Short mmCIF file of C-alpha atoms and ligand atoms in Angstrom, two decimals:
data_model
loop_
_atom_site.label_atom_id
_atom_site.label_comp_id
_atom_site.label_asym_id
_atom_site.label_seq_id
_atom_site.Cartn_x
_atom_site.Cartn_y
_atom_site.Cartn_z
CA UNK A 13 -15.84 -3.60 -14.24
CA UNK A 14 -16.37 -7.21 -13.18
CA UNK A 15 -13.44 -8.60 -11.23
CA UNK A 16 -12.00 -12.09 -11.80
CA UNK A 17 -8.57 -11.87 -10.15
CA UNK A 18 -9.41 -9.73 -7.13
CA UNK A 19 -12.29 -9.41 -4.66
CA UNK A 20 -13.81 -6.05 -3.75
CA UNK A 21 -16.04 -5.36 -0.78
CA UNK A 22 -17.25 -2.19 0.95
CA UNK A 23 -18.33 -2.23 4.60
CA UNK A 24 -18.07 0.14 7.57
CA UNK A 25 -16.34 2.84 5.55
CA UNK A 26 -13.63 0.43 4.36
CA UNK A 27 -13.09 -0.92 0.83
CA UNK A 28 -11.32 -4.27 1.10
CA UNK A 29 -9.43 -5.39 -1.99
CA UNK A 30 -8.17 -8.98 -1.93
CA UNK A 31 -5.71 -10.30 -4.51
CA UNK A 32 -7.30 -13.57 -5.49
CA UNK A 33 -5.04 -15.98 -7.38
CA UNK A 34 -4.03 -18.00 -4.33
CA UNK A 35 -2.69 -21.00 -6.30
CA UNK A 36 -0.07 -18.68 -7.84
CA UNK A 37 0.62 -16.75 -4.63
CA UNK A 38 -1.44 -13.94 -6.18
CA UNK A 39 1.12 -13.33 -8.93
CA UNK A 40 0.15 -10.27 -10.95
CA UNK A 41 -1.24 -10.53 -14.48
CA UNK A 42 -2.16 -7.70 -16.83
CA UNK A 43 -5.79 -8.38 -16.01
CA UNK A 44 -5.09 -8.13 -12.27
CA UNK A 45 -3.33 -4.78 -12.79
CA UNK A 46 -6.36 -3.44 -14.67
CA UNK A 47 -8.69 -4.71 -11.97
CA UNK A 48 -6.56 -3.30 -9.16
CA UNK A 49 -6.40 0.13 -10.76
CA UNK A 50 -10.15 0.06 -11.26
CA UNK A 51 -10.72 -1.01 -7.64
CA UNK A 52 -8.53 1.76 -6.22
CA UNK A 53 -10.36 4.33 -8.37
CA UNK A 54 -13.70 2.83 -7.33
CA UNK A 55 -12.82 3.14 -3.64
CA UNK A 56 -11.66 6.72 -4.21
CA UNK A 57 -14.93 7.61 -5.92
CA UNK A 58 -17.21 5.93 -3.40
CA UNK A 59 -18.89 8.34 -0.97
CA UNK A 60 -19.07 5.48 1.55
CA UNK A 61 -15.35 4.67 1.62
CA UNK A 62 -12.80 6.45 3.83
CA UNK A 63 -10.08 3.76 4.00
CA UNK A 64 -8.75 1.12 1.62
CA UNK A 65 -7.53 -2.25 2.93
CA UNK A 66 -5.39 -4.39 0.62
CA UNK A 67 -4.63 -8.05 1.32
CA UNK A 68 -4.18 -11.39 -0.42
CA UNK A 69 -6.03 -14.71 -0.47
CA UNK A 70 -4.28 -17.91 0.53
CA UNK A 71 -0.74 -18.38 1.86
CA UNK A 72 0.93 -15.56 -0.10
CA UNK A 73 0.32 -11.84 -0.33
CA UNK A 74 1.72 -11.41 -3.85
CA UNK A 75 4.62 -13.03 -5.73
CA UNK A 76 5.03 -10.11 -8.14
CA UNK A 77 4.68 -10.31 -11.89
CA UNK A 78 3.29 -13.64 -13.15
CA UNK A 79 6.44 -15.00 -14.77
CA UNK A 80 4.55 -17.59 -16.81
CA UNK A 81 3.37 -14.60 -18.89
CA UNK A 82 7.04 -13.93 -19.65
CA UNK A 83 8.10 -17.54 -20.32
CA UNK A 84 8.07 -17.44 -24.12
CA UNK A 85 10.90 -15.22 -25.32
CA UNK A 86 9.17 -14.18 -28.53
CA UNK A 87 6.07 -13.08 -26.58
CA UNK A 88 7.86 -10.99 -23.99
CA UNK A 89 6.59 -7.41 -23.94
CA UNK A 90 8.67 -4.27 -23.60
CA UNK A 91 8.94 -4.07 -19.81
CA UNK A 92 9.13 -0.28 -19.86
CA UNK A 93 5.62 -0.41 -21.27
CA UNK A 94 4.25 -2.94 -18.80
CA UNK A 95 5.60 -0.74 -16.02
CA UNK A 96 4.55 2.54 -17.59
CA UNK A 97 1.03 1.40 -18.37
CA UNK A 98 0.43 -1.18 -15.64
CA UNK A 99 2.43 -1.03 -12.42
CA UNK A 100 3.37 2.65 -12.31
CA UNK A 101 -0.20 3.97 -12.51
CA UNK A 102 -1.19 1.50 -9.77
CA UNK A 103 1.59 2.70 -7.45
CA UNK A 104 0.62 6.32 -8.16
CA UNK A 105 -3.05 5.56 -7.56
CA UNK A 106 -2.28 4.02 -4.14
CA UNK A 107 0.14 6.72 -3.02
CA UNK A 108 -2.14 9.54 -4.21
CA UNK A 109 -5.44 8.07 -3.02
CA UNK A 110 -6.88 10.74 -0.70
CA UNK A 111 -7.53 8.35 2.17
CA UNK A 112 -5.38 5.96 4.22
CA UNK A 113 -4.39 2.68 2.59
CA UNK A 114 -3.75 -0.20 4.98
CA UNK A 115 -1.98 -3.31 3.71
CA UNK A 116 -2.36 -6.66 5.46
CA UNK A 117 0.52 -8.83 4.24
CA UNK A 118 -0.71 -12.36 4.77
CA UNK A 119 2.36 -14.19 3.42
CA UNK A 120 5.29 -13.79 1.07
CA UNK A 121 5.46 -10.41 -0.68
CA UNK A 122 7.96 -10.72 -3.53
CA UNK A 123 9.03 -8.52 -6.42
CA UNK A 124 6.36 -6.02 -7.38
CA UNK A 125 4.20 -7.66 -4.70
CA UNK A 126 6.55 -6.34 -2.03
CA UNK A 127 6.63 -2.91 -3.57
CA UNK A 128 2.86 -2.65 -3.92
CA UNK A 129 2.73 -3.31 -0.17
CA UNK A 130 5.41 -0.69 0.51
CA UNK A 131 3.41 1.91 -1.44
CA UNK A 132 0.60 1.59 1.12
CA UNK A 133 0.43 3.91 4.13
CA UNK A 134 0.29 1.45 7.02
CA UNK A 135 1.59 -2.08 6.51
CA UNK A 136 0.84 -4.91 8.93
CA UNK A 137 2.17 -8.38 8.28
CA UNK A 138 1.78 -11.87 9.64
CA UNK A 139 4.79 -12.79 11.74
CA UNK A 140 5.40 -15.64 9.28
CA UNK A 141 5.28 -13.34 6.22
CA UNK A 142 8.41 -12.45 4.29
CA UNK A 143 9.47 -9.55 2.09
CA UNK A 144 11.69 -10.21 -0.89
CA UNK A 145 13.10 -7.91 -3.55
CA UNK A 146 13.22 -10.86 -5.95
CA UNK A 147 14.10 -8.86 -9.05
CA UNK A 148 17.86 -9.45 -9.11
CA UNK A 149 17.21 -13.20 -9.35
CA UNK A 150 15.82 -12.58 -12.84
CA UNK A 151 18.24 -9.82 -13.82
CA UNK A 152 15.93 -6.86 -13.11
CA UNK A 153 15.98 -3.92 -10.71
CA UNK A 154 13.34 -3.29 -8.03
CA UNK A 155 10.46 -1.58 -9.81
CA UNK A 156 6.98 -0.45 -8.81
CA UNK A 157 8.61 2.25 -6.69
CA UNK A 158 11.16 -0.06 -5.04
CA UNK A 159 14.19 2.07 -5.88
CA UNK A 160 12.33 5.12 -4.51
CA UNK A 161 10.82 3.67 -1.34
CA UNK A 162 13.62 1.37 -0.20
CA UNK A 163 16.46 3.91 0.19
CA UNK A 164 14.09 6.38 1.82
CA UNK A 165 12.76 3.81 4.27
CA UNK A 166 15.97 1.92 4.95
CA UNK A 167 18.94 4.05 3.93
CA UNK A 168 21.28 2.97 1.14
CA UNK A 169 23.17 0.09 2.82
CA UNK A 170 20.07 -1.96 3.61
CA UNK A 171 18.27 -0.93 0.41
CA UNK A 172 21.22 -2.08 -1.69
CA UNK A 173 21.63 -5.28 0.30
CA UNK A 174 17.97 -6.22 -0.05
CA UNK A 175 17.94 -5.42 -3.77
CA UNK A 176 21.25 -7.05 -4.68
CA UNK A 177 20.99 -10.18 -2.55
CA UNK A 178 17.28 -10.68 -3.35
CA UNK A 179 16.95 -12.75 -0.17
CA UNK A 180 13.72 -12.72 1.86
CA UNK A 181 13.58 -10.92 5.20
CA UNK A 182 11.10 -11.73 7.94
CA UNK A 183 8.23 -9.48 8.97
CA UNK A 184 10.00 -8.90 12.31
CA UNK A 185 13.13 -7.79 10.46
CA UNK A 186 11.00 -5.51 8.28
CA UNK A 187 9.62 -3.86 11.43
CA UNK A 188 13.07 -3.52 13.01
CA UNK A 189 14.39 -1.91 9.84
CA UNK A 190 11.46 0.51 9.55
CA UNK A 191 10.02 -1.02 6.39
CA UNK A 192 6.57 -1.75 7.82
CA UNK A 193 4.41 -0.69 10.76
CA UNK A 194 3.80 -3.94 12.65
CA UNK A 195 4.16 -7.72 12.63
CA UNK A 196 1.26 -9.52 14.29
CA UNK A 197 0.54 -13.11 15.22
CA UNK A 198 -0.66 -14.94 12.12
CA UNK A 199 -4.17 -15.62 13.38
CA UNK A 200 -4.57 -11.95 14.39
CA UNK A 201 -3.64 -10.32 11.07
CA UNK A 202 -7.10 -9.72 9.64
CA UNK A 203 -8.59 -8.92 13.04
CA UNK A 204 -5.92 -6.27 13.63
CA UNK A 205 -5.96 -4.97 10.04
CA UNK A 206 -9.76 -4.66 9.97
CA UNK A 207 -9.70 -2.85 13.32
CA UNK A 208 -7.06 -0.45 12.01
CA UNK A 209 -8.97 0.19 8.80
CA UNK A 210 -12.34 0.68 10.52
CA UNK A 211 -10.78 3.08 13.02
CA UNK A 212 -9.06 5.06 10.25
CA UNK A 213 -12.37 5.25 8.36
CA UNK A 214 -13.84 7.25 11.26
CA UNK A 215 -10.96 9.74 11.40
CA UNK A 216 -10.61 13.13 9.64
CA UNK A 217 -10.10 11.68 6.16
CA UNK A 218 -9.17 14.93 4.46
CA UNK A 219 -6.55 15.59 7.13
CA UNK A 220 -5.16 12.07 6.79
CA UNK A 221 -4.99 12.50 3.02
CA UNK A 222 -3.05 15.73 3.50
CA UNK A 223 -0.67 14.05 5.97
CA UNK A 224 0.13 11.50 3.29
CA UNK A 225 0.56 14.17 0.60
CA UNK A 226 2.78 16.39 2.77
CA UNK A 227 5.00 13.54 3.97
CA UNK A 228 5.57 12.30 0.44
CA UNK A 229 6.17 15.81 -0.89
CA UNK A 230 8.83 16.38 1.79
CA UNK A 231 11.36 14.18 0.00
CA UNK A 232 11.60 16.67 -2.86
CA UNK A 233 11.25 19.84 -0.77
CA UNK A 234 13.60 22.13 1.12
CA UNK A 235 12.62 22.96 4.70
CA UNK A 236 11.35 26.36 3.53
CA UNK A 237 9.21 24.73 0.87
CA UNK A 238 7.87 22.17 3.32
CA UNK A 239 7.04 24.82 5.93
CA UNK A 240 5.13 26.74 3.27
CA UNK A 241 3.31 23.55 2.20
CA UNK A 242 2.35 22.80 5.81
CA UNK A 243 1.07 26.36 6.31
CA UNK A 244 -1.02 26.18 3.15
CA UNK A 245 -2.54 22.80 4.04
CA UNK A 246 -3.18 23.83 7.63
CA UNK A 247 -4.92 26.98 6.38
CA UNK A 248 -7.27 24.84 4.30
CA UNK A 249 -7.88 22.26 7.02
CA UNK A 250 -8.47 25.04 9.56
CA UNK A 251 -11.51 26.08 7.54
CA UNK A 252 -12.87 22.51 7.40
CA UNK A 253 -15.56 20.74 9.40
CA UNK A 254 -13.32 18.20 11.10
CA UNK A 255 -11.03 20.81 12.66
CA UNK A 256 -14.05 22.55 14.21
CA UNK A 257 -15.47 19.22 15.34
CA UNK A 258 -12.13 18.17 16.84
CA UNK A 259 -11.88 21.41 18.83
CA UNK A 260 -15.52 21.17 20.01
CA UNK A 261 -15.08 17.54 21.03
CA UNK A 262 -11.96 18.39 23.01
CA UNK A 263 -13.66 21.29 24.81
CA UNK A 264 -16.75 19.20 25.53
CA UNK A 265 -14.68 16.18 26.63
CA UNK A 266 -16.39 13.82 24.18
CA UNK A 267 -15.41 11.64 21.20
CA UNK A 268 -15.19 13.61 17.96
CA UNK A 269 -17.57 12.72 15.12
CA UNK A 270 -15.49 13.38 12.03
CA UNK A 271 -17.20 13.49 8.65
CA UNK A 272 -13.98 13.38 6.64
CA UNK A 273 -14.58 16.94 5.32
O1 LIG B 328 7.42 -8.33 -16.38
C1 LIG B 328 7.14 -7.16 -16.16
O2 LIG B 328 6.09 -6.63 -16.56
C2 LIG B 328 8.12 -6.31 -15.37
C3 LIG B 328 7.68 -6.22 -13.96
C4 LIG B 328 8.23 -7.03 -13.03
C5 LIG B 328 7.74 -7.00 -11.64
C6 LIG B 328 8.15 -8.22 -10.83
O3 LIG B 328 7.46 -8.50 -9.89
S1 LIG B 328 9.53 -9.12 -11.27
C7 LIG B 328 9.63 -10.34 -9.95
C8 LIG B 328 8.69 -11.49 -10.19
N1 LIG B 328 8.58 -12.38 -9.06
C9 LIG B 328 9.52 -13.26 -8.71
O4 LIG B 328 10.57 -13.33 -9.30
C10 LIG B 328 9.18 -14.20 -7.58
C11 LIG B 328 8.97 -15.61 -8.14
N2 LIG B 328 8.51 -16.51 -7.10
C12 LIG B 328 9.35 -17.03 -6.18
O5 LIG B 328 10.52 -16.73 -6.14
C13 LIG B 328 8.74 -17.98 -5.19
O6 LIG B 328 7.54 -18.49 -5.72
C14 LIG B 328 8.43 -17.33 -3.83
C15 LIG B 328 9.75 -17.02 -3.10
C16 LIG B 328 7.62 -16.03 -4.00
C17 LIG B 328 7.60 -18.30 -2.97
O7 LIG B 328 8.24 -19.56 -2.94
P1 LIG B 328 7.45 -20.83 -2.38
O8 LIG B 328 8.42 -21.94 -2.36
O9 LIG B 328 6.77 -20.47 -1.11
O10 LIG B 328 6.27 -21.10 -3.43
P2 LIG B 328 6.39 -21.72 -4.90
O11 LIG B 328 6.24 -23.20 -4.82
O12 LIG B 328 7.58 -21.17 -5.59
O13 LIG B 328 5.09 -21.08 -5.61
C18 LIG B 328 3.80 -21.62 -5.42
C19 LIG B 328 3.11 -21.58 -6.76
O14 LIG B 328 3.02 -20.21 -7.18
C20 LIG B 328 3.89 -22.32 -7.85
O15 LIG B 328 2.94 -22.77 -8.79
P3 LIG B 328 2.72 -24.38 -8.98
O16 LIG B 328 4.05 -24.94 -9.35
O17 LIG B 328 2.23 -24.86 -7.64
O18 LIG B 328 1.70 -24.48 -10.07
C21 LIG B 328 4.69 -21.19 -8.48
O19 LIG B 328 5.07 -21.49 -9.80
C22 LIG B 328 3.67 -20.09 -8.45
N3 LIG B 328 4.34 -18.77 -8.49
C23 LIG B 328 5.02 -18.17 -7.51
N4 LIG B 328 5.47 -16.99 -7.94
C24 LIG B 328 5.07 -16.87 -9.22
C25 LIG B 328 4.33 -18.01 -9.57
N5 LIG B 328 3.81 -18.17 -10.79
C26 LIG B 328 4.02 -17.17 -11.68
N6 LIG B 328 4.71 -16.06 -11.40
C27 LIG B 328 5.24 -15.86 -10.19
N7 LIG B 328 5.89 -14.72 -9.92
#
Protein backbone atom coordinates (compact mmCIF):
# COMPACT_ATOMS: atom_id res chain seq x y z
CA UNK A 1 0.00 0.00 0.00
CA UNK A 2 1.21 3.51 -0.79
CA UNK A 3 0.86 5.87 2.15
CA UNK A 4 -0.44 9.44 1.83
CA UNK A 5 -1.39 10.33 5.41
CA UNK A 6 1.43 8.62 7.29
CA UNK A 7 5.16 8.06 6.82
CA UNK A 8 6.77 4.65 7.25
CA UNK A 9 10.46 3.98 7.67
CA UNK A 10 12.51 0.97 8.78
CA UNK A 11 16.00 1.39 10.24
CA UNK A 12 18.07 -0.30 12.97
CA UNK A 13 15.35 -2.83 13.77
CA UNK A 14 12.74 -0.09 14.29
CA UNK A 15 9.72 0.71 12.11
CA UNK A 16 8.85 4.38 12.59
CA UNK A 17 5.30 5.36 11.73
CA UNK A 18 4.60 9.10 11.63
CA UNK A 19 1.07 10.49 11.44
CA UNK A 20 1.40 13.07 8.72
CA UNK A 21 -1.45 15.57 8.49
CA UNK A 22 0.27 18.28 10.52
CA UNK A 23 -2.05 21.12 9.40
CA UNK A 24 -4.95 19.25 11.04
CA UNK A 25 -2.98 18.13 14.09
CA UNK A 26 -2.89 14.68 12.45
CA UNK A 27 -6.65 14.23 12.79
CA UNK A 28 -7.63 10.73 11.74
CA UNK A 29 -9.44 10.03 8.46
CA UNK A 30 -10.70 6.69 7.16
CA UNK A 31 -7.72 6.63 4.83
CA UNK A 32 -5.32 7.21 7.73
CA UNK A 33 -6.91 4.33 9.67
CA UNK A 34 -6.43 2.00 6.69
CA UNK A 35 -2.84 3.14 6.29
CA UNK A 36 -2.09 2.78 10.00
CA UNK A 37 -3.47 -0.73 10.13
CA UNK A 38 -1.44 -1.64 7.06
CA UNK A 39 1.71 -0.12 8.57
CA UNK A 40 1.34 -2.00 11.86
CA UNK A 41 0.82 -5.27 9.96
CA UNK A 42 3.79 -4.44 7.72
CA UNK A 43 6.05 -3.88 10.73
CA UNK A 44 4.80 -7.13 12.27
CA UNK A 45 5.57 -9.05 9.09
CA UNK A 46 9.00 -7.54 8.49
CA UNK A 47 11.89 -9.82 9.48
CA UNK A 48 13.99 -6.69 10.07
CA UNK A 49 11.67 -5.03 12.59
CA UNK A 50 11.69 -5.74 16.34
CA UNK A 51 10.13 -2.50 17.64
CA UNK A 52 7.50 -0.07 16.37
CA UNK A 53 7.78 3.66 17.07
CA UNK A 54 4.68 5.81 16.58
CA UNK A 55 4.79 9.61 16.50
CA UNK A 56 3.23 12.61 14.77
CA UNK A 57 4.45 15.33 12.42
CA UNK A 58 4.15 18.99 13.38
CA UNK A 59 2.90 20.50 16.63
CA UNK A 60 0.28 17.86 17.47
CA UNK A 61 0.42 14.11 17.98
CA UNK A 62 -3.18 13.42 16.94
CA UNK A 63 -6.46 15.33 17.42
CA UNK A 64 -8.62 12.21 17.08
CA UNK A 65 -11.26 11.67 14.45
CA UNK A 66 -11.27 14.30 11.68
CA UNK A 67 -14.51 16.06 12.57
CA UNK A 68 -14.81 17.74 9.17
CA UNK A 69 -15.70 14.24 7.90
CA UNK A 70 -18.66 14.33 10.30
CA UNK A 71 -19.78 17.91 9.60
CA UNK A 72 -22.67 17.14 7.26
CA UNK A 73 -25.46 15.48 9.23
CA UNK A 74 -26.82 13.52 6.29
CA UNK A 75 -23.36 12.08 5.56
CA UNK A 76 -22.56 10.95 9.08
CA UNK A 77 -21.78 7.25 9.23
CA UNK A 78 -22.91 4.79 11.88
CA UNK A 79 -20.18 5.32 14.48
CA UNK A 80 -20.42 1.74 15.70
CA UNK A 81 -19.24 0.78 12.22
CA UNK A 82 -16.42 3.31 12.02
CA UNK A 83 -15.19 2.02 15.36
CA UNK A 84 -15.79 -1.64 14.59
CA UNK A 85 -14.10 -1.52 11.21
CA UNK A 86 -11.58 1.28 11.71
CA UNK A 87 -10.40 2.17 15.19
CA UNK A 88 -10.99 -1.10 17.03
CA UNK A 89 -8.87 -3.25 14.69
CA UNK A 90 -6.09 -0.64 14.94
CA UNK A 91 -6.12 -0.73 18.75
CA UNK A 92 -6.12 -4.54 18.67
CA UNK A 93 -3.28 -4.57 16.14
CA UNK A 94 -1.13 -2.32 18.36
CA UNK A 95 -1.87 -4.14 21.62
CA UNK A 96 -1.37 -7.58 20.05
CA UNK A 97 1.69 -6.75 17.94
CA UNK A 98 4.34 -9.24 19.11
CA UNK A 99 7.00 -6.60 19.70
CA UNK A 100 7.24 -3.45 21.84
CA UNK A 101 5.41 -0.37 20.60
CA UNK A 102 6.89 2.95 21.70
CA UNK A 103 4.83 6.12 21.30
CA UNK A 104 6.48 9.54 21.12
CA UNK A 105 3.74 12.08 21.83
CA UNK A 106 5.00 15.26 20.22
CA UNK A 107 2.03 17.50 21.09
CA UNK A 108 -1.67 17.40 21.89
CA UNK A 109 -3.18 13.90 21.92
CA UNK A 110 -6.96 14.29 21.89
CA UNK A 111 -9.91 11.94 21.53
CA UNK A 112 -8.97 8.75 19.72
CA UNK A 113 -5.50 10.27 19.32
CA UNK A 114 -4.99 10.04 23.08
CA UNK A 115 -6.29 6.50 23.18
CA UNK A 116 -4.13 5.31 20.29
CA UNK A 117 -1.16 6.56 22.33
CA UNK A 118 -2.42 4.80 25.47
CA UNK A 119 -2.67 1.51 23.57
CA UNK A 120 1.10 1.60 23.01
CA UNK A 121 3.47 -0.13 25.43
CA UNK A 122 5.82 2.68 26.39
CA UNK A 123 4.66 6.28 25.98
CA UNK A 124 7.05 9.23 26.11
CA UNK A 125 5.76 12.75 25.66
CA UNK A 126 7.12 16.23 25.20
CA UNK A 127 6.81 18.18 28.42
CA UNK A 128 4.59 20.62 26.51
CA UNK A 129 2.28 17.86 25.20
CA UNK A 130 -1.22 17.42 26.55
CA UNK A 131 -3.64 14.50 26.81
CA UNK A 132 -7.34 15.14 26.39
CA UNK A 133 -10.33 12.81 26.44
CA UNK A 134 -12.19 15.25 24.19
CA UNK A 135 -15.17 13.00 23.50
CA UNK A 136 -17.62 14.44 26.03
CA UNK A 137 -17.31 17.83 24.31
CA UNK A 138 -19.10 16.30 21.31
CA UNK A 139 -21.47 14.06 23.28
CA UNK A 140 -19.49 10.81 22.91
CA UNK A 141 -17.75 8.43 25.29
CA UNK A 142 -14.01 7.68 25.20
CA UNK A 143 -13.55 5.05 22.50
CA UNK A 144 -10.56 3.32 20.92
CA UNK A 145 -10.04 1.50 24.21
CA UNK A 146 -10.38 4.59 26.41
CA UNK A 147 -13.01 3.13 28.73
CA UNK A 148 -10.82 0.01 29.10
CA UNK A 149 -7.39 1.59 29.54
CA UNK A 150 -8.27 4.65 31.62
CA UNK A 151 -9.85 2.96 34.67
CA UNK A 152 -7.12 0.33 34.67
CA UNK A 153 -4.34 2.90 34.48
CA UNK A 154 -5.85 5.58 36.68
CA UNK A 155 -8.58 4.06 38.83
CA UNK A 156 -12.20 5.16 38.50
CA UNK A 157 -12.07 8.66 40.07
CA UNK A 158 -9.44 10.02 37.70
CA UNK A 159 -10.75 8.05 34.71
CA UNK A 160 -14.24 9.48 35.23
CA UNK A 161 -12.91 12.99 35.81
CA UNK A 162 -10.81 12.96 32.66
CA UNK A 163 -13.66 11.54 30.57
CA UNK A 164 -16.45 13.72 31.94
CA UNK A 165 -14.59 17.03 32.15
CA UNK A 166 -12.81 16.48 28.80
CA UNK A 167 -10.12 18.94 29.92
CA UNK A 168 -6.49 18.51 28.84
CA UNK A 169 -3.88 17.33 31.33
CA UNK A 170 -0.17 18.00 30.98
CA UNK A 171 2.42 15.35 30.19
CA UNK A 172 3.83 15.79 33.71
CA UNK A 173 0.38 15.15 35.18
CA UNK A 174 0.03 12.09 32.94
CA UNK A 175 3.30 10.73 34.37
CA UNK A 176 2.29 11.50 37.95
CA UNK A 177 -1.01 9.72 37.43
CA UNK A 178 0.60 6.66 35.82
CA UNK A 179 -0.87 7.24 32.38
CA UNK A 180 2.46 7.37 30.53
CA UNK A 181 6.08 6.36 31.08
CA UNK A 182 7.98 9.65 30.86
CA UNK A 183 7.80 13.34 30.00
CA UNK A 184 10.97 14.67 28.38
CA UNK A 185 12.22 18.10 27.37
CA UNK A 186 10.65 19.02 24.06
CA UNK A 187 13.88 19.06 22.07
CA UNK A 188 14.84 15.64 23.48
CA UNK A 189 11.67 13.71 22.58
CA UNK A 190 12.79 12.08 19.35
CA UNK A 191 16.34 11.55 20.61
CA UNK A 192 15.02 9.75 23.69
CA UNK A 193 12.27 7.88 21.82
CA UNK A 194 14.65 6.67 19.10
CA UNK A 195 17.15 5.54 21.74
CA UNK A 196 14.40 3.64 23.56
CA UNK A 197 13.16 2.02 20.37
CA UNK A 198 16.63 1.05 19.13
CA UNK A 199 17.50 -0.44 22.51
CA UNK A 200 14.24 -2.41 22.64
CA UNK A 201 14.91 -3.70 19.11
CA UNK A 202 18.04 -5.45 20.41
CA UNK A 203 16.25 -7.13 23.33
CA UNK A 204 14.61 -10.59 23.49
CA UNK A 205 11.64 -9.70 21.28
CA UNK A 206 9.69 -12.88 21.86
CA UNK A 207 10.03 -12.43 25.61
CA UNK A 208 8.95 -8.80 25.38
CA UNK A 209 5.94 -9.83 23.30
CA UNK A 210 5.00 -12.37 25.96
CA UNK A 211 5.40 -9.77 28.73
CA UNK A 212 2.88 -7.61 26.91
CA UNK A 213 0.49 -10.53 26.34
CA UNK A 214 0.69 -11.75 29.95
CA UNK A 215 0.23 -8.29 31.48
CA UNK A 216 -2.82 -7.59 29.35
CA UNK A 217 -4.29 -11.03 29.99
CA UNK A 218 -3.95 -10.48 33.75
CA UNK A 219 -6.91 -8.10 33.84
CA UNK A 220 -9.30 -10.92 32.98
CA UNK A 221 -7.54 -13.67 34.94
CA UNK A 222 -7.64 -14.97 38.50
CA UNK A 223 -4.28 -15.37 40.24
CA UNK A 224 -4.43 -19.12 39.59
CA UNK A 225 -5.06 -18.53 35.90
CA UNK A 226 -2.28 -15.98 35.70
CA UNK A 227 0.21 -18.25 37.48
CA UNK A 228 -0.64 -21.00 35.00
CA UNK A 229 -0.23 -18.56 32.08
CA UNK A 230 3.17 -17.45 33.40
CA UNK A 231 4.31 -21.06 33.82
CA UNK A 232 3.23 -21.94 30.28
CA UNK A 233 4.95 -18.91 28.74
CA UNK A 234 8.10 -19.42 30.79
CA UNK A 235 8.20 -23.06 29.67
CA UNK A 236 8.16 -21.94 26.05
CA UNK A 237 10.68 -19.13 26.53
CA UNK A 238 12.95 -21.49 28.49
CA UNK A 239 13.33 -23.55 25.33
CA UNK A 240 14.17 -20.49 23.20
CA UNK A 241 17.46 -19.08 21.96
CA UNK A 242 17.37 -15.82 23.90
CA UNK A 243 17.05 -17.51 27.30
CA UNK A 244 20.15 -19.62 26.56
CA UNK A 245 21.98 -16.57 25.26
CA UNK A 246 21.01 -14.51 28.31
CA UNK A 247 22.31 -17.20 30.67
CA UNK A 248 25.56 -17.63 28.68
CA UNK A 249 26.12 -13.87 28.56
CA UNK A 250 25.62 -13.61 32.32
CA UNK A 251 28.04 -16.47 33.04
CA UNK A 252 30.61 -15.07 30.62
CA UNK A 253 30.19 -11.50 31.93
CA UNK A 254 29.45 -10.08 28.47
CA UNK A 255 26.58 -8.29 26.71
CA UNK A 256 23.91 -10.68 25.44
CA UNK A 257 23.28 -10.89 21.68
CA UNK A 258 19.57 -11.57 21.48
CA UNK A 259 18.08 -12.67 18.17
CA UNK A 260 14.48 -12.15 19.25
CA UNK A 261 13.78 -15.93 19.04
O1 LIG B 1 -16.50 9.64 14.24
C1 LIG B 1 -16.18 8.49 14.52
O2 LIG B 1 -15.81 7.67 13.66
C2 LIG B 1 -16.21 8.05 15.97
C3 LIG B 1 -14.86 8.11 16.55
C4 LIG B 1 -14.48 9.17 17.29
C5 LIG B 1 -13.10 9.27 17.80
C6 LIG B 1 -12.72 10.67 18.25
O3 LIG B 1 -11.55 10.94 18.24
S1 LIG B 1 -13.92 11.78 18.71
C7 LIG B 1 -12.96 13.20 19.25
C8 LIG B 1 -12.52 14.03 18.07
N1 LIG B 1 -11.56 15.06 18.43
C9 LIG B 1 -11.89 16.18 19.08
O4 LIG B 1 -13.01 16.39 19.46
C10 LIG B 1 -10.78 17.20 19.25
C11 LIG B 1 -11.05 18.40 18.34
N2 LIG B 1 -9.94 19.33 18.39
C12 LIG B 1 -9.76 20.18 19.41
O5 LIG B 1 -10.49 20.18 20.38
C13 LIG B 1 -8.60 21.12 19.30
O6 LIG B 1 -8.23 21.23 17.95
C14 LIG B 1 -7.37 20.67 20.11
C15 LIG B 1 -7.66 20.81 21.62
C16 LIG B 1 -7.00 19.20 19.80
C17 LIG B 1 -6.16 21.55 19.75
O7 LIG B 1 -6.52 22.90 19.87
P1 LIG B 1 -5.56 24.04 19.27
O8 LIG B 1 -6.15 25.33 19.66
O9 LIG B 1 -4.16 23.75 19.67
O10 LIG B 1 -5.60 23.83 17.68
P2 LIG B 1 -6.79 24.20 16.68
O11 LIG B 1 -6.61 25.58 16.18
O12 LIG B 1 -8.10 23.84 17.28
O13 LIG B 1 -6.51 23.15 15.48
C18 LIG B 1 -5.53 23.40 14.49
C19 LIG B 1 -6.11 22.96 13.17
O14 LIG B 1 -6.40 21.55 13.25
C20 LIG B 1 -7.43 23.66 12.85
O15 LIG B 1 -7.53 23.71 11.45
P3 LIG B 1 -7.51 25.16 10.70
O16 LIG B 1 -8.64 25.94 11.27
O17 LIG B 1 -6.16 25.74 11.03
O18 LIG B 1 -7.69 24.83 9.25
C21 LIG B 1 -8.45 22.66 13.37
O19 LIG B 1 -9.70 22.81 12.75
C22 LIG B 1 -7.79 21.37 12.98
N3 LIG B 1 -8.28 20.27 13.82
C23 LIG B 1 -7.98 20.02 15.10
N4 LIG B 1 -8.63 18.93 15.51
C24 LIG B 1 -9.34 18.50 14.46
C25 LIG B 1 -9.12 19.35 13.37
N5 LIG B 1 -9.72 19.17 12.19
C26 LIG B 1 -10.55 18.11 12.09
N6 LIG B 1 -10.80 17.25 13.08
C27 LIG B 1 -10.22 17.41 14.28
N7 LIG B 1 -10.44 16.51 15.26
